[in-house]
Short mmCIF file of C-alpha atoms in Angstrom, two decimals:
data_model
loop_
_atom_site.label_atom_id
_atom_site.label_comp_id
_atom_site.label_asym_id
_atom_site.label_seq_id
_atom_site.Cartn_x
_atom_site.Cartn_y
_atom_site.Cartn_z
CA MET A 1 31.34 27.31 5.66
CA SER A 2 33.99 26.61 8.28
CA ASP A 3 36.33 29.13 9.86
CA ASP A 4 39.93 27.96 10.06
CA ARG A 5 40.12 29.41 13.58
CA GLU A 6 36.61 28.53 14.71
CA LEU A 7 37.95 26.82 17.86
CA ALA A 8 40.07 29.78 18.97
CA GLY A 9 39.87 30.23 22.72
CA ARG A 10 38.55 26.71 23.30
CA ARG A 11 40.37 24.42 25.74
CA ALA A 12 40.43 20.75 24.76
CA LEU A 13 41.51 17.45 26.29
CA VAL A 14 42.27 14.52 23.97
CA THR A 15 43.04 11.10 25.47
CA GLY A 16 45.01 8.36 23.73
CA ALA A 17 46.76 11.03 21.69
CA SER A 18 50.23 9.58 21.17
CA LYS A 19 49.35 8.01 17.81
CA GLY A 20 46.59 7.08 15.37
CA ILE A 21 43.20 8.72 15.69
CA GLY A 22 44.09 10.55 18.90
CA GLU A 23 47.18 12.13 17.40
CA ALA A 24 45.18 13.21 14.33
CA VAL A 25 42.37 14.66 16.45
CA ALA A 26 44.77 16.68 18.60
CA ALA A 27 46.51 18.06 15.52
CA ARG A 28 43.20 18.97 13.87
CA LEU A 29 41.90 20.79 16.96
CA ARG A 30 45.12 22.78 17.17
CA VAL A 31 44.67 23.81 13.52
CA GLY A 32 41.22 25.03 14.50
CA GLY A 33 42.76 27.27 17.15
CA ALA A 34 42.09 25.26 20.30
CA SER A 35 44.52 24.93 23.20
CA VAL A 36 44.93 21.17 23.46
CA LEU A 37 46.09 19.04 26.37
CA THR A 38 46.92 15.50 25.30
CA THR A 39 47.48 12.44 27.40
CA ALA A 40 48.89 8.97 26.82
CA ARG A 41 51.12 6.53 28.62
CA THR A 42 54.15 7.79 26.67
CA ARG A 43 54.97 11.17 25.21
CA PRO A 44 53.96 11.64 21.53
CA ARG A 45 56.56 12.22 18.85
CA ASP A 46 55.60 15.88 18.40
CA VAL A 47 53.82 17.99 20.99
CA ALA A 48 55.03 21.38 19.76
CA GLY A 49 52.71 24.12 20.97
CA ASP A 50 50.77 21.54 22.94
CA HIS A 51 50.32 20.58 26.57
CA PHE A 52 50.93 16.96 27.51
CA VAL A 53 50.60 14.76 30.59
CA ALA A 54 51.87 11.20 30.78
CA ALA A 55 49.32 9.06 32.59
CA ASP A 56 47.86 5.56 32.64
CA ILE A 57 44.17 6.40 32.59
CA THR A 58 43.12 2.79 33.02
CA THR A 59 43.60 3.56 36.72
CA PRO A 60 41.78 6.04 38.98
CA GLU A 61 45.13 7.61 39.85
CA GLY A 62 45.96 8.19 36.20
CA CYS A 63 42.59 9.82 35.54
CA ALA A 64 43.05 12.07 38.58
CA ARG A 65 46.44 13.13 37.24
CA VAL A 66 44.88 14.15 33.92
CA VAL A 67 42.09 16.08 35.63
CA THR A 68 44.65 17.98 37.71
CA ALA A 69 46.63 18.80 34.55
CA VAL A 70 43.50 20.12 32.83
CA ARG A 71 42.85 22.49 35.71
CA ASP A 72 46.48 23.56 36.13
CA GLN A 73 47.54 23.83 32.46
CA LEU A 74 44.30 24.84 30.74
CA GLY A 75 42.42 26.50 33.59
CA GLY A 76 39.25 24.68 32.58
CA VAL A 77 37.87 22.73 29.65
CA ASP A 78 35.45 23.23 26.76
CA ILE A 79 36.06 20.06 24.72
CA ILE A 80 36.82 16.48 25.79
CA VAL A 81 37.57 13.84 23.17
CA HIS A 82 37.89 10.32 24.59
CA VAL A 83 39.95 8.39 22.04
CA VAL A 84 41.82 5.95 24.28
CA GLY A 85 40.80 2.34 23.73
CA GLY A 86 41.79 -0.96 22.20
CA SER A 87 42.07 -4.67 22.83
CA SER A 88 44.90 -6.94 23.92
CA ALA A 89 42.80 -10.05 24.45
CA PRO A 90 44.01 -13.30 22.91
CA ALA A 91 42.15 -15.04 20.09
CA GLY A 92 39.96 -17.97 21.01
CA GLY A 93 36.49 -16.64 21.73
CA PHE A 94 34.66 -16.57 25.04
CA ALA A 95 36.57 -19.46 26.60
CA VAL A 96 39.89 -17.60 26.79
CA LEU A 97 38.39 -14.45 28.32
CA ASP A 98 38.89 -14.75 32.06
CA ASP A 99 37.91 -12.06 34.56
CA GLU A 100 41.24 -10.30 34.11
CA GLN A 101 40.65 -9.89 30.36
CA TRP A 102 37.16 -8.55 30.92
CA HIS A 103 38.33 -6.08 33.54
CA ARG A 104 41.16 -4.96 31.26
CA ALA A 105 38.73 -4.24 28.43
CA LEU A 106 36.46 -2.20 30.69
CA ASP A 107 39.36 -0.38 32.36
CA LEU A 108 40.65 0.77 28.96
CA ASN A 109 37.47 1.35 26.97
CA LEU A 110 34.87 2.50 29.50
CA PHE A 111 36.15 3.69 32.86
CA PRO A 112 38.55 6.43 31.67
CA ALA A 113 35.62 8.27 30.09
CA VAL A 114 33.39 7.73 33.12
CA ARG A 115 36.01 8.94 35.59
CA ILE A 116 37.25 11.93 33.62
CA ASP A 117 33.74 13.06 32.68
CA ARG A 118 32.63 12.82 36.29
CA ALA A 119 35.51 15.05 37.38
CA LEU A 120 35.40 17.64 34.58
CA LEU A 121 31.70 17.90 33.78
CA PRO A 122 31.07 20.24 36.73
CA ILE A 123 33.30 22.80 35.01
CA MET A 124 31.23 22.58 31.82
CA LEU A 125 27.94 22.67 33.72
CA GLU A 126 29.00 25.73 35.68
CA GLN A 127 29.88 27.61 32.49
CA GLY A 128 26.78 26.26 30.72
CA SER A 129 28.68 24.98 27.69
CA GLY A 130 30.95 22.21 26.49
CA VAL A 131 31.24 19.24 24.14
CA ILE A 132 32.19 15.66 24.96
CA ILE A 133 33.03 13.19 22.20
CA HIS A 134 33.19 9.48 22.96
CA ILE A 135 35.01 7.41 20.33
CA THR A 136 33.12 4.12 20.22
CA SER A 137 33.38 1.44 17.50
CA ILE A 138 31.26 -0.33 14.93
CA GLN A 139 32.17 -3.50 16.80
CA SER A 140 29.47 -2.62 19.30
CA GLN A 141 27.15 -3.60 16.42
CA LEU A 142 29.41 -6.03 14.55
CA PRO A 143 31.50 -7.80 17.23
CA LEU A 144 34.24 -10.20 16.17
CA PRO A 145 33.81 -13.06 18.68
CA GLU A 146 37.08 -14.76 17.86
CA ALA A 147 39.29 -11.96 19.20
CA THR A 148 37.47 -8.81 20.34
CA MET A 149 34.37 -9.89 22.26
CA ALA A 150 35.32 -8.06 25.47
CA TYR A 151 36.41 -4.96 23.55
CA ALA A 152 33.14 -4.88 21.60
CA ALA A 153 31.10 -5.25 24.78
CA ALA A 154 33.06 -2.48 26.50
CA LYS A 155 32.53 -0.15 23.53
CA ALA A 156 28.80 -0.97 23.59
CA ALA A 157 28.78 -0.02 27.28
CA LEU A 158 30.57 3.24 26.43
CA SER A 159 27.95 3.99 23.78
CA THR A 160 25.07 3.40 26.21
CA TYR A 161 26.76 5.49 28.89
CA SER A 162 27.32 8.29 26.37
CA LYS A 163 23.68 8.31 25.31
CA ALA A 164 22.48 8.40 28.91
CA LEU A 165 24.90 11.21 29.76
CA SER A 166 23.67 13.26 26.82
CA LYS A 167 20.10 13.05 28.07
CA GLU A 168 21.17 14.36 31.46
CA VAL A 169 23.52 17.20 30.54
CA SER A 170 22.36 18.44 27.12
CA PRO A 171 19.51 20.48 28.68
CA LYS A 172 22.22 22.20 30.74
CA GLY A 173 24.30 23.28 27.73
CA VAL A 174 26.74 20.39 27.35
CA ARG A 175 26.60 18.36 24.13
CA VAL A 176 27.61 14.68 24.13
CA VAL A 177 28.20 12.87 20.82
CA ARG A 178 29.54 9.45 19.80
CA VAL A 179 31.86 8.83 16.85
CA SER A 180 31.94 5.20 15.75
CA PRO A 181 34.83 4.31 13.41
CA GLY A 182 35.20 1.12 11.47
CA TRP A 183 38.62 -0.01 10.36
CA VAL A 184 40.95 3.00 10.39
CA GLU A 185 44.34 2.56 8.74
CA THR A 186 46.52 3.71 11.61
CA GLU A 187 50.14 2.69 12.16
CA ALA A 188 48.93 -0.12 14.40
CA ALA A 189 46.52 -1.34 11.70
CA THR A 190 49.30 -1.24 9.12
CA GLY A 191 51.45 -3.36 11.41
CA LEU A 192 48.62 -5.87 11.76
CA VAL A 193 48.24 -6.13 7.98
CA ASN A 194 51.98 -6.66 7.58
CA GLU A 195 51.88 -9.44 10.16
CA LEU A 196 48.92 -11.02 8.37
CA ALA A 197 50.74 -10.81 5.04
CA GLN A 198 53.80 -12.51 6.49
CA SER A 199 51.82 -15.28 8.18
CA THR A 200 49.74 -16.04 5.07
CA GLY A 201 52.52 -15.68 2.50
CA THR A 202 50.91 -12.81 0.62
CA ASP A 203 51.74 -9.14 0.07
CA TYR A 204 50.37 -6.11 1.89
CA GLU A 205 47.54 -5.44 -0.57
CA GLY A 206 46.45 -9.08 -0.49
CA ALA A 207 46.38 -9.12 3.29
CA ARG A 208 44.56 -5.77 3.30
CA ARG A 209 41.85 -7.12 1.01
CA ALA A 210 41.52 -10.26 3.14
CA LEU A 211 41.07 -8.20 6.28
CA MET A 212 38.41 -6.03 4.64
CA ALA A 213 36.63 -9.20 3.52
CA SER A 214 36.67 -10.52 7.09
CA LEU A 215 34.71 -7.43 8.11
CA GLY A 216 32.08 -8.21 5.50
CA GLY A 217 33.63 -5.80 3.02
CA ILE A 218 34.07 -2.03 2.94
CA PRO A 219 31.96 -0.62 0.10
CA ILE A 220 34.27 2.33 -0.58
CA GLY A 221 37.10 -0.16 -1.04
CA ARG A 222 39.47 1.09 1.65
CA PRO A 223 39.72 1.78 5.38
CA ALA A 224 39.18 5.26 6.74
CA ARG A 225 42.16 7.50 7.45
CA PRO A 226 42.87 9.02 10.90
CA ASP A 227 42.58 12.54 9.46
CA GLU A 228 39.07 11.76 8.19
CA VAL A 229 37.97 10.80 11.69
CA ALA A 230 39.67 13.92 13.03
CA ASP A 231 37.83 16.14 10.56
CA LEU A 232 34.52 14.67 11.70
CA VAL A 233 35.40 15.28 15.35
CA ALA A 234 36.45 18.86 14.56
CA PHE A 235 33.08 19.52 12.97
CA LEU A 236 31.16 18.00 15.86
CA VAL A 237 32.92 20.09 18.50
CA SER A 238 32.54 23.28 16.46
CA PRO A 239 29.74 25.87 16.66
CA ARG A 240 28.48 24.51 13.30
CA ALA A 241 27.25 21.41 15.15
CA GLY A 242 25.53 23.37 17.88
CA SER A 243 22.26 21.45 17.61
CA ILE A 244 23.85 17.98 17.49
CA THR A 245 23.85 15.92 20.68
CA GLY A 246 23.00 12.43 21.90
CA THR A 247 23.62 10.77 18.56
CA GLU A 248 26.24 8.55 16.94
CA TYR A 249 28.18 9.27 13.76
CA VAL A 250 29.44 6.14 12.01
CA ILE A 251 32.55 6.53 9.85
CA ASP A 252 33.25 3.10 8.40
CA GLY A 253 33.11 3.36 4.61
CA GLY A 254 29.77 1.57 4.67
CA THR A 255 30.90 -1.54 6.56
CA VAL A 256 27.81 -1.73 8.77
CA PRO A 257 24.92 -2.90 6.58
CA THR A 258 21.93 -0.55 6.47
CA VAL A 259 18.37 -1.33 5.49
#
C-alpha cells in the first residue's frame, strides 16, 4: 500500500511543467511530499508551494539555468522527470522536413534530457541514489509519417538513450525508467480535437472518435488523462518501485497492438 507522504524529503525536478502531463506530474509529486522545482518557458498558472524557473531548455543556456536553479533552490536532486517535448512540424511527410525541422525536434525531445542528466547525475551518483524518468511516446513504435516523423524519431532516440543510461548508472544506485504515453487528453489535445471538429463539420465527440480511429483505435474507448500518467510516474519514483529500472511503461489504453 502507498503512503500519502512517501516522497517526503525528496527533491524533484519536472520539466515542461506549465501544463498537461508536466503540470499533473508536479502536482502529484507535491501531494506525495516532494519539494518540486518546475521549469517551462512561461510561468504556470499555479506554483503555490513550488519552486519555478523560466527557461528555454531547447538551448544549452536554458539547461544550464535549470541546473543552477536545482542546486540553488533545492540543494540537490533525488528525482528528475523529463516531460518537455512535442512537435511543431508541418504536415506533408518527409519532404517538408528540412534540417531546421529535424534539429528542432531533437532540441526539444532529446537534448534537454541529455544535457540536464549529464549535469545533475553526478549529484545522484555521489549520494548513491536517485530516479530519472524519461517521458517518451508510443510514436517511437507507431510513428505518424504525415505529421510527426521527426518527433517520433527523436522520441525513439530518447528511449534508446534512456535504456543505455540505465545500464550505466543503475549499478551505482540510480534508477532510470521510461514512461510511454499514447494519446493523453490534455488542454492542447482538446484544442486539436476542437479544430478538427470545426474543419470537418462535426462535433467534439465525432472528431474525438475520428482521431482515435486514426491511431488504430484505443481499446478502452478513450484517451488517457494527465493525472493517470502522473500517478504512474509517482509510483515509479517511489520506494515501492525500488527494483524497477531500465524498462518502459506504456500507458496508451491498449493502442499499441500486442501479440
